[in-house]
CSV table of C-alpha atoms and ligand atoms in Angstrom, one decimal:
chain,number,residue,atom,x,y,z
B,789,MET,CA,15.7,-19.0,-6.5
B,790,ASN,CA,13.4,-20.5,-3.9
B,791,PHE,CA,11.5,-18.5,-1.3
B,792,LYS,CA,8.9,-19.3,1.3
B,793,ILE,CA,6.0,-16.8,1.3
B,794,GLY,CA,3.6,-16.5,4.2
B,795,VAL,CA,0.2,-15.6,2.9
B,796,ILE,CA,-2.4,-13.9,5.0
B,797,ARG,CA,-5.5,-13.6,2.8
B,798,GLY,CA,-7.4,-11.8,5.5
B,799,ASP,CA,-11.0,-10.5,5.5
B,800,GLY,CA,-13.4,-8.7,3.2
B,801,ILE,CA,-11.7,-8.2,-0.2
B,802,GLY,CA,-8.5,-9.6,1.2
B,803,PRO,CA,-8.8,-13.1,-0.3
B,804,GLU,CA,-9.9,-11.7,-3.7
B,805,ILE,CA,-7.0,-9.3,-4.1
B,806,VAL,CA,-4.4,-11.7,-2.7
B,807,ALA,CA,-5.5,-14.4,-5.2
B,808,GLU,CA,-4.6,-12.0,-8.0
B,809,ALA,CA,-1.2,-11.2,-6.5
B,810,ILE,CA,-0.4,-14.9,-6.2
B,811,LYS,CA,-1.4,-15.3,-9.9
B,812,VAL,CA,1.1,-12.7,-10.8
B,813,LEU,CA,3.8,-14.1,-8.5
B,814,ASP,CA,3.3,-17.5,-10.1
B,815,ALA,CA,3.7,-16.0,-13.6
B,816,VAL,CA,7.0,-14.3,-12.4
B,817,ALA,CA,8.2,-17.7,-11.1
B,818,ASP,CA,7.5,-19.3,-14.5
B,819,LYS,CA,9.1,-16.5,-16.5
B,820,PHE,CA,12.2,-16.1,-14.5
B,821,GLY,CA,12.8,-19.7,-13.3
B,822,HIS,CA,12.0,-19.2,-9.5
B,823,SER,CA,9.9,-21.2,-7.2
B,824,TRP,CA,7.8,-20.0,-4.3
B,825,GLU,CA,6.4,-22.1,-1.4
B,826,TYR,CA,3.2,-20.6,0.0
B,827,GLU,CA,2.2,-21.0,3.6
B,828,GLU,CA,-1.3,-20.0,4.6
B,829,ILE,CA,-1.5,-18.0,7.8
B,830,LEU,CA,-4.7,-17.0,9.6
B,831,MET,CA,-5.0,-13.5,11.1
B,832,GLY,CA,-7.7,-10.9,11.8
B,833,GLY,CA,-11.3,-11.8,11.6
B,834,ALA,CA,-10.6,-15.2,9.9
B,835,SER,CA,-8.5,-16.1,12.9
B,836,ILE,CA,-11.2,-14.9,15.4
B,837,ASP,CA,-13.7,-17.2,13.6
B,838,LYS,CA,-11.5,-20.2,14.0
B,839,TYR,CA,-9.5,-19.6,17.2
B,840,GLY,CA,-11.4,-16.8,19.0
B,841,ILE,CA,-8.4,-14.5,18.8
B,842,PRO,CA,-7.0,-12.4,15.9
B,843,LEU,CA,-3.4,-13.6,16.1
B,844,THR,CA,-2.2,-16.9,17.5
B,845,ASP,CA,1.4,-17.9,18.6
B,846,GLU,CA,1.3,-20.4,15.7
B,847,ALA,CA,0.6,-17.6,13.2
B,848,ILE,CA,3.5,-15.6,14.5
B,849,ALA,CA,5.8,-18.7,14.3
B,850,GLN,CA,4.6,-19.3,10.7
B,851,ALA,CA,5.3,-15.7,9.7
B,852,LYS,CA,8.7,-15.8,11.3
B,853,SER,CA,9.6,-19.0,9.4
B,854,ALA,CA,8.8,-17.4,6.0
B,855,ASP,CA,11.1,-15.2,3.9
B,856,ALA,CA,8.4,-12.6,3.6
B,857,VAL,CA,4.6,-12.3,4.2
B,858,LEU,CA,2.1,-11.1,1.7
B,859,MET,CA,-1.1,-9.9,3.3
B,860,GLY,CA,-4.6,-8.8,2.1
B,861,SER,CA,-6.5,-6.6,4.5
B,862,ILE,CA,-8.1,-7.5,7.7
B,863,GLY,CA,-11.2,-6.3,9.5
B,864,GLY,CA,-14.9,-5.9,8.8
B,865,ASP,CA,-17.7,-3.5,9.0
B,866,ALA,CA,-17.5,-2.1,12.6
B,867,LYS,CA,-21.3,-1.5,12.7
B,868,THR,CA,-22.5,-5.0,11.7
B,869,SER,CA,-19.6,-7.4,12.3
B,870,PRO,CA,-19.7,-9.5,15.5
B,871,TRP,CA,-15.9,-9.1,15.7
B,872,TYR,CA,-16.5,-5.5,16.9
B,873,LYS,CA,-18.6,-6.7,19.9
B,874,LEU,CA,-15.3,-8.1,21.3
B,875,PRO,CA,-13.0,-6.0,23.5
B,876,PRO,CA,-10.5,-3.9,21.5
B,877,ASP,CA,-7.5,-6.3,22.1
B,878,LYS,CA,-9.5,-9.2,20.6
B,879,ARG,CA,-10.6,-7.4,17.5
B,880,PRO,CA,-9.1,-8.0,14.0
B,881,GLU,CA,-6.9,-4.9,14.1
B,882,ALA,CA,-5.2,-6.1,17.2
B,883,GLY,CA,-3.8,-8.9,15.1
B,884,LEU,CA,-2.1,-6.4,12.8
B,885,LEU,CA,-0.5,-4.4,15.6
B,886,GLY,CA,0.5,-7.7,17.2
B,887,ILE,CA,2.2,-9.1,14.2
B,888,ARG,CA,4.1,-5.8,13.4
B,889,LYS,CA,5.4,-5.9,17.0
B,890,ALA,CA,6.2,-9.6,17.0
B,891,LEU,CA,8.2,-9.3,13.8
B,892,GLY,CA,10.0,-6.0,14.8
B,893,LEU,CA,8.8,-4.2,11.6
B,894,PHE,CA,10.2,-0.8,12.3
B,895,ALA,CA,10.4,0.6,8.7
B,896,ASN,CA,7.2,1.4,6.9
B,897,LEU,CA,7.5,2.2,3.2
B,898,ARG,CA,4.7,3.7,1.2
B,899,PRO,CA,5.3,4.7,-2.4
B,900,ALA,CA,3.3,7.5,-3.9
B,901,TYR,CA,3.5,7.4,-7.7
B,902,LEU,CA,1.3,9.2,-10.1
B,903,TYR,CA,0.4,7.2,-13.2
B,904,ASN,CA,0.0,9.3,-16.3
B,905,GLU,CA,-3.2,7.5,-17.1
B,906,LEU,CA,-4.7,8.3,-13.6
B,907,LYS,CA,-3.7,12.0,-13.5
B,908,GLU,CA,-7.4,12.9,-13.6
B,909,ALA,CA,-7.8,11.5,-10.0
B,910,CYS,CA,-5.1,13.8,-8.6
B,911,PRO,CA,-6.5,16.8,-6.8
B,912,LEU,CA,-3.6,19.0,-7.7
B,913,ARG,CA,-3.5,21.5,-10.6
B,914,ASP,CA,-2.4,20.2,-14.0
B,915,ASP,CA,0.7,22.5,-14.1
B,916,ILE,CA,1.9,21.2,-10.7
B,917,ILE,CA,1.7,17.5,-11.8
B,918,ALA,CA,2.8,18.0,-15.4
B,919,ASP,CA,5.9,15.8,-14.8
B,920,GLY,CA,4.1,13.4,-12.4
B,921,PHE,CA,5.8,12.3,-9.2
B,922,ASP,CA,7.4,9.2,-7.8
B,923,MET,CA,8.3,9.2,-4.1
B,924,MET,CA,8.8,6.7,-1.3
B,925,ILE,CA,7.8,7.7,2.2
B,926,MET,CA,9.8,5.9,4.8
B,927,ARG,CA,8.1,6.1,8.2
B,928,GLU,CA,9.6,4.8,11.5
B,929,LEU,CA,6.9,2.5,12.8
B,930,THR,CA,7.8,1.3,16.3
B,931,GLY,CA,9.0,4.3,18.2
B,932,GLY,CA,8.3,8.0,18.9
B,933,LEU,CA,5.1,9.6,20.2
B,934,TYR,CA,2.9,6.5,19.6
B,935,PHE,CA,5.0,4.3,21.8
B,936,GLY,CA,6.2,6.7,24.5
B,937,GLU,CA,4.7,7.1,28.0
B,938,ARG,CA,1.4,8.9,28.2
B,939,LYS,CA,-1.0,9.9,30.9
B,940,THR,CA,-4.1,11.8,31.6
B,941,GLU,CA,-4.4,13.2,35.2
B,942,GLU,CA,-6.3,15.7,37.2
B,943,ILE,CA,-4.2,18.2,39.1
B,944,ASP,CA,-6.0,20.6,41.5
B,945,GLY,CA,-9.3,19.9,39.7
B,946,VAL,CA,-7.8,20.6,36.2
B,947,LEU,CA,-7.5,17.8,33.7
B,948,SER,CA,-4.2,17.5,31.8
B,949,ALA,CA,-2.6,14.9,29.6
B,950,TYR,CA,0.8,14.3,28.1
B,951,ASP,CA,2.5,12.1,25.6
B,952,THR,CA,6.3,11.6,25.2
B,953,LEU,CA,8.3,11.4,22.1
B,954,ILE,CA,11.5,9.4,22.6
B,955,TYR,CA,14.0,8.1,20.0
B,956,ASN,CA,17.4,6.6,20.7
B,957,GLU,CA,20.2,6.9,18.2
B,958,ASN,CA,20.1,3.2,17.3
B,959,GLU,CA,16.4,3.5,16.3
B,960,ILE,CA,17.2,6.5,14.1
B,961,ARG,CA,20.3,4.9,12.6
B,962,ARG,CA,18.7,1.7,11.5
B,963,ILE,CA,15.9,3.4,9.6
B,964,ALA,CA,18.2,6.0,8.1
B,965,ILE,CA,20.4,3.2,6.8
B,966,ARG,CA,17.4,1.6,5.2
B,967,ALA,CA,16.3,4.8,3.6
B,968,PHE,CA,19.8,5.5,2.1
B,969,ASP,CA,19.9,1.9,0.8
B,970,ILE,CA,16.6,2.3,-0.8
B,971,ALA,CA,17.4,5.7,-2.3
B,972,ARG,CA,20.4,4.0,-4.0
B,973,LYS,CA,18.0,1.8,-5.9
B,974,ARG,CA,15.9,4.9,-6.9
B,975,SER,CA,16.9,8.5,-7.8
B,976,LYS,CA,19.5,8.8,-5.0
B,977,LYS,CA,17.9,11.5,-2.9
B,978,VAL,CA,16.9,11.4,0.7
B,979,CYS,CA,14.9,14.2,2.3
B,980,SER,CA,14.8,13.8,6.1
B,981,VAL,CA,11.8,15.5,7.7
B,982,ASP,CA,11.8,16.7,11.3
B,983,LYS,CA,11.0,19.6,13.5
B,984,ALA,CA,14.6,20.4,14.6
B,985,ASN,CA,13.9,24.0,15.2
B,986,VAL,CA,11.8,23.0,18.2
B,987,LEU,CA,12.2,19.4,19.3
B,988,ASP,CA,15.3,17.7,20.9
B,989,SER,CA,14.2,14.4,19.4
B,990,SER,CA,14.4,16.0,16.0
B,991,ARG,CA,17.8,17.5,16.6
B,992,LEU,CA,19.1,14.0,17.5
B,993,TRP,CA,17.3,12.6,14.4
B,994,ARG,CA,19.0,15.1,12.1
B,995,LYS,CA,22.5,14.5,13.7
B,996,ILE,CA,22.2,10.7,13.2
B,997,VAL,CA,20.9,11.1,9.7
B,998,ASP,CA,23.9,13.3,8.8
B,999,GLU,CA,26.2,10.7,10.3
B,1000,VAL,CA,24.7,7.9,8.2
B,1001,ALA,CA,24.8,10.2,5.1
B,1002,VAL,CA,28.6,10.3,5.2
B,1003,ASP,CA,28.6,6.6,4.2
B,1004,TYR,CA,26.5,7.3,1.2
B,1005,PRO,CA,28.4,10.0,-0.8
B,1006,ASP,CA,26.4,9.0,-3.9
B,1007,VAL,CA,23.1,9.9,-2.3
B,1008,GLU,CA,22.0,13.5,-1.9
B,1009,CYS,CA,20.8,14.2,1.7
B,1010,SER,CA,18.7,17.2,2.6
B,1011,HIS,CA,16.6,18.1,5.7
B,1012,MET,CA,13.2,19.8,5.8
B,1013,LEU,CA,11.0,20.9,8.6
B,1014,VAL,CA,7.7,19.0,8.7
B,1015,ASP,CA,5.4,22.0,8.3
B,1016,ASN,CA,7.3,23.0,5.1
B,1017,ALA,CA,7.2,19.3,3.9
B,1018,ALA,CA,3.4,19.3,4.2
B,1019,MET,CA,3.3,22.4,2.1
B,1020,GLN,CA,6.0,21.2,-0.5
B,1021,LEU,CA,4.0,18.0,-1.0
B,1022,VAL,CA,1.2,19.9,-2.6
B,1023,LYS,CA,3.3,22.7,-4.1
B,1024,ASP,CA,5.9,20.6,-5.9
B,1025,PRO,CA,5.6,16.8,-5.2
B,1026,ALA,CA,8.1,16.0,-8.0
B,1027,GLN,CA,11.0,17.3,-5.9
B,1028,PHE,CA,10.9,14.3,-3.6
B,1029,ASP,CA,12.5,10.8,-4.0
B,1030,VAL,CA,12.8,9.2,-0.6
B,1031,ILE,CA,11.2,11.0,2.4
B,1032,LEU,CA,12.6,9.7,5.7
B,1033,THR,CA,10.7,10.6,8.8
B,1034,GLU,CA,9.6,9.6,12.3
B,1035,ASN,CA,6.4,7.8,13.3
B,1036,MET,CA,3.8,10.6,13.7
B,1037,PHE,CA,5.1,12.9,10.9
B,1038,GLY,CA,5.2,9.9,8.6
B,1039,ASP,CA,1.7,8.9,9.5
B,1040,ILE,CA,0.4,12.3,8.5
B,1041,LEU,CA,2.6,12.9,5.5
B,1042,SER,CA,2.1,9.5,4.0
B,1043,ASP,CA,-1.7,9.9,4.0
B,1044,GLU,CA,-1.3,13.3,2.4
B,1045,ALA,CA,0.9,11.9,-0.3
B,1046,SER,CA,-1.4,9.0,-0.9
B,1047,MET,CA,-4.3,11.3,-1.4
B,1048,LEU,CA,-2.3,13.0,-4.2
B,1049,THR,CA,-2.3,9.8,-6.2
B,1050,GLY,CA,-6.1,9.8,-5.9
B,1051,SER,CA,-6.8,6.1,-5.7
B,1052,LEU,CA,-6.6,3.8,-2.7
B,1053,GLY,CA,-6.7,0.6,-4.8
B,1054,MET,CA,-3.3,1.5,-6.3
B,1055,LEU,CA,-1.2,2.0,-3.2
B,1056,SER,CA,1.2,-0.6,-2.0
B,1057,SER,CA,3.1,-0.8,1.2
B,1058,ALA,CA,5.9,-2.7,3.0
B,1059,SER,CA,7.0,-3.0,6.6
B,1060,LEU,CA,10.5,-4.2,7.1
B,1061,ASN,CA,12.7,-5.3,10.0
B,1062,GLU,CA,16.4,-5.4,10.3
B,1063,THR,CA,16.8,-8.5,8.1
B,1064,SER,CA,15.5,-8.9,4.6
B,1065,PHE,CA,12.1,-10.0,6.0
B,1066,GLY,CA,9.1,-7.8,5.2
B,1067,LEU,CA,5.3,-7.8,5.5
B,1068,TYR,CA,3.7,-6.5,2.2
B,1069,GLU,CA,0.1,-5.3,2.0
B,1070,PRO,CA,-2.1,-2.8,0.2
B,1071,SER,CA,-2.5,0.5,2.0
B,1072,GLY,CA,-6.3,0.2,1.9
B,1073,GLY,CA,-8.5,-1.8,4.2
B,1074,SER,CA,-10.8,-4.8,3.7
B,1075,ALA,CA,-13.5,-2.7,2.0
B,1076,PRO,CA,-16.5,-4.7,3.4
B,1077,ASP,CA,-18.8,-2.6,1.2
B,1078,ILE,CA,-17.5,-4.3,-2.0
B,1079,ALA,CA,-16.3,-7.7,-0.6
B,1080,GLY,CA,-17.5,-10.7,-2.5
B,1081,LYS,CA,-18.5,-8.7,-5.6
B,1082,GLY,CA,-15.3,-9.4,-7.5
B,1083,ILE,CA,-14.8,-5.7,-8.3
B,1084,ALA,CA,-12.0,-4.8,-5.9
B,1085,ASN,CA,-8.8,-3.4,-7.5
B,1086,PRO,CA,-6.0,-5.9,-7.0
B,1087,ILE,CA,-3.2,-3.6,-8.2
B,1088,ALA,CA,-2.1,-2.3,-4.8
B,1089,THR,CA,-1.6,-5.9,-3.7
B,1090,ILE,CA,0.1,-6.9,-6.9
B,1091,LEU,CA,2.5,-3.9,-6.5
B,1092,SER,CA,3.0,-4.9,-2.9
B,1093,ALA,CA,4.1,-8.3,-4.2
B,1094,ALA,CA,6.5,-6.4,-6.5
B,1095,MET,CA,8.0,-4.6,-3.5
B,1096,MET,CA,8.4,-8.0,-1.9
B,1097,LEU,CA,10.4,-9.2,-4.9
B,1098,ARG,CA,12.6,-6.1,-4.7
B,1099,PHE,CA,13.1,-5.6,-1.0
B,1100,SER,CA,13.0,-9.1,0.5
B,1101,PHE,CA,14.2,-11.2,-2.4
B,1102,ASP,CA,16.5,-8.7,-4.1
B,1103,LEU,CA,14.9,-9.5,-7.5
B,1104,ASP,CA,14.9,-6.0,-9.0
B,1105,GLU,CA,14.3,-7.1,-12.6
B,1106,GLU,CA,11.3,-9.2,-11.7
B,1107,ALA,CA,9.9,-6.4,-9.6
B,1108,LYS,CA,10.3,-4.0,-12.5
B,1109,ALA,CA,8.6,-6.4,-14.9
B,1110,VAL,CA,5.5,-6.5,-12.6
B,1111,GLU,CA,5.5,-2.7,-12.3
B,1112,ASP,CA,5.8,-2.3,-16.1
B,1113,ALA,CA,3.0,-4.8,-16.7
B,1114,VAL,CA,0.7,-2.8,-14.4
B,1115,THR,CA,1.6,0.4,-16.3
B,1116,LYS,CA,1.0,-1.3,-19.6
B,1117,VAL,CA,-2.5,-2.5,-18.5
B,1118,LEU,CA,-3.4,1.0,-17.6
B,1119,LYS,CA,-2.0,2.3,-20.9
B,1120,ASP,CA,-4.0,-0.2,-22.8
B,1121,GLY,CA,-7.1,1.2,-21.2
B,1122,TYR,CA,-8.3,-1.4,-18.6
B,1123,ARG,CA,-9.7,-0.1,-15.3
B,1124,THR,CA,-11.4,-1.6,-12.3
B,1125,ILE,CA,-14.4,0.4,-11.1
B,1126,ASP,CA,-12.6,2.5,-8.5
B,1127,ILE,CA,-10.2,4.1,-11.1
B,1128,MET,CA,-12.7,4.7,-13.9
B,1129,PRO,CA,-12.3,8.1,-15.5
B,1130,ARG,CA,-15.2,10.6,-15.9
B,1131,ASP,CA,-15.3,9.8,-19.6
B,1132,LYS,CA,-16.0,6.1,-19.4
B,1133,SER,CA,-16.0,5.6,-23.2
B,1134,VAL,CA,-12.2,5.8,-23.5
B,1135,VAL,CA,-11.5,2.7,-21.3
B,1136,GLU,CA,-12.9,-0.8,-20.6
B,1137,GLN,CA,-14.1,-1.6,-17.1
B,1138,ILE,CA,-12.9,-5.1,-15.9
B,1139,ASN,CA,-13.3,-7.0,-12.7
B,1140,THR,CA,-10.7,-8.2,-10.1
B,1141,ALA,CA,-9.8,-11.5,-11.8
B,1142,GLN,CA,-9.6,-10.0,-15.2
B,1143,MET,CA,-7.2,-7.3,-13.9
B,1144,GLY,CA,-4.9,-10.1,-12.6
B,1145,ASP,CA,-5.1,-11.9,-16.0
B,1146,LYS,CA,-4.4,-8.7,-18.0
B,1147,ILE,CA,-1.3,-8.1,-15.8
B,1148,VAL,CA,-0.1,-11.7,-16.2
B,1149,GLU,CA,-0.6,-11.5,-20.0
B,1150,ARG,CA,1.7,-8.4,-20.1
B,1151,LEU,CA,4.4,-10.1,-18.1
Q,1926,LIG,P1,-11.2,0.7,3.4
Q,1926,LIG,O1,-9.9,1.1,2.9
Q,1926,LIG,O2,-11.5,-0.7,3.5
Q,1926,LIG,O3,-12.3,1.3,2.4
Q,1926,LIG,C1,-12.4,2.7,2.1
Q,1926,LIG,C2,-13.1,2.9,0.7
Q,1926,LIG,O4,-12.1,2.5,-0.3
Q,1926,LIG,C3,-14.3,1.9,0.5
Q,1926,LIG,O5,-15.3,2.6,-0.3
Q,1926,LIG,C4,-13.7,0.8,-0.3
Q,1926,LIG,O6,-14.7,0.1,-1.1
Q,1926,LIG,C5,-12.6,1.4,-1.1
Q,1926,LIG,N1,-11.5,0.5,-1.4
Q,1926,LIG,C6,-10.5,0.1,-0.5
Q,1926,LIG,N2,-9.7,-0.7,-1.1
Q,1926,LIG,C7,-10.2,-0.9,-2.4
Q,1926,LIG,C8,-9.7,-1.7,-3.5
Q,1926,LIG,N3,-8.7,-2.5,-3.5
Q,1926,LIG,N4,-10.5,-1.6,-4.7
Q,1926,LIG,C9,-11.5,-0.8,-4.7
Q,1926,LIG,N5,-12.0,0.0,-3.7
Q,1926,LIG,C10,-11.3,-0.1,-2.6
Q,1926,LIG,O7,-11.4,1.5,4.7
Q,1926,LIG,P2,-12.6,1.4,5.8
Q,1926,LIG,O8,-13.9,1.2,5.1
Q,1926,LIG,O9,-12.4,2.5,6.7
Q,1926,LIG,O10,-12.2,0.1,6.6
Q,1926,LIG,C11,-12.8,-1.2,6.4
Q,1926,LIG,C12,-12.1,-2.2,7.3
Q,1926,LIG,O11,-10.7,-2.4,7.0
Q,1926,LIG,C13,-12.1,-1.8,8.8
Q,1926,LIG,O12,-12.4,-3.0,9.6
Q,1926,LIG,C14,-10.7,-1.3,9.0
Q,1926,LIG,O13,-10.3,-1.5,10.4
Q,1926,LIG,C15,-9.9,-2.2,8.1
Q,1926,LIG,N6,-8.6,-1.7,7.7
Q,1926,LIG,C16,-7.6,-2.6,7.6
Q,1926,LIG,C17,-6.4,-2.2,7.2
Q,1926,LIG,C18,-5.3,-3.3,7.1
Q,1926,LIG,O14,-5.6,-4.5,7.0
Q,1926,LIG,N7,-4.0,-2.9,7.0
Q,1926,LIG,C19,-6.1,-0.9,6.9
Q,1926,LIG,C20,-7.1,0.0,7.0
Q,1926,LIG,C21,-8.4,-0.4,7.4
């Protein structure tokens, strides 16, 4: 198959980790008889340096014309980079928000998977993680509290502020459908998280999720209140498959879940719109502290590319081959510096490019 992939290499470690993901994608193309056309797109600091703004109309048009976009990370060191002397809407991060909005990316997927080989990095007790965990947090990304009307005002000399949390049934239905579709490709369980004992928006959320669930009799649907979900994540993370939730709850729970895996350099993510299009990027930032040293962990970006194969190109076998190759490299004892165990004698430390090479070898 042929696909056009937009490539945003980004700033800091972005170009280093994206290069390794492309190495792996090329190996997948060779092995499975596909071809990819890459189109370079400038965004973030790299775009500011060339055009004075973090996201141009041309970049948006390029992204829209691609089948999917692979992105490194954008941004720099807020204390030293000249980008942060610009007004907030001209800084690198504004490009990220702009592209998400322009592409209508309403569904954010963040897997949290505990590799047996990296269990040491998990802050939970051994008995809790004995069987590992493998969950996908699906967060609504373009509605809810972060996008509702807000105001700070002084009334009779007293300051007050409000934010509003609005969802309509269409916004809930489209992400619920995505969640159930994805659960079908996994362990067929959706746990929808809300605060339906208090919030009207959550009661609507629950009603629509239940309506969608009727069309997926093969997928188990359950509901959990968000305070309980926060607790269950540390008490028994293995119970979860797909967690479906609104914007703010997802923001908080996905960070909690990612901490359980213990390693930022391993966490992939995808943001999807209503078509098969998606933007795929590692969960971490541009890590300016290690940029240019060749030591960044490229695995999160490589696993993001695997998500692209699965969710945008419907190439499950190819995605699984990449994921298996990553697992094999860890099993074989290779680690970048960020995931080195306490006992360093049992593994071999390798750099960014070597990690890409080892994964390609195992494909
Ligand atoms: P960060 O995620 O870049 O770094 C936090 C720590 O994790 C650092 O010590 C870094 O070295 C380490 N780290 C991150 N990714 C790693 C990898 N792949 N391999 C090894 N170590 C890794 O967070 P930060 O320092 O708060 O932010 C730096 C810049 O990144 C800021 O400009 C921020 O705005 C930006 N940022 C961008 C995105 C994005 O592009 N989606 C996300 C978060 C932060």
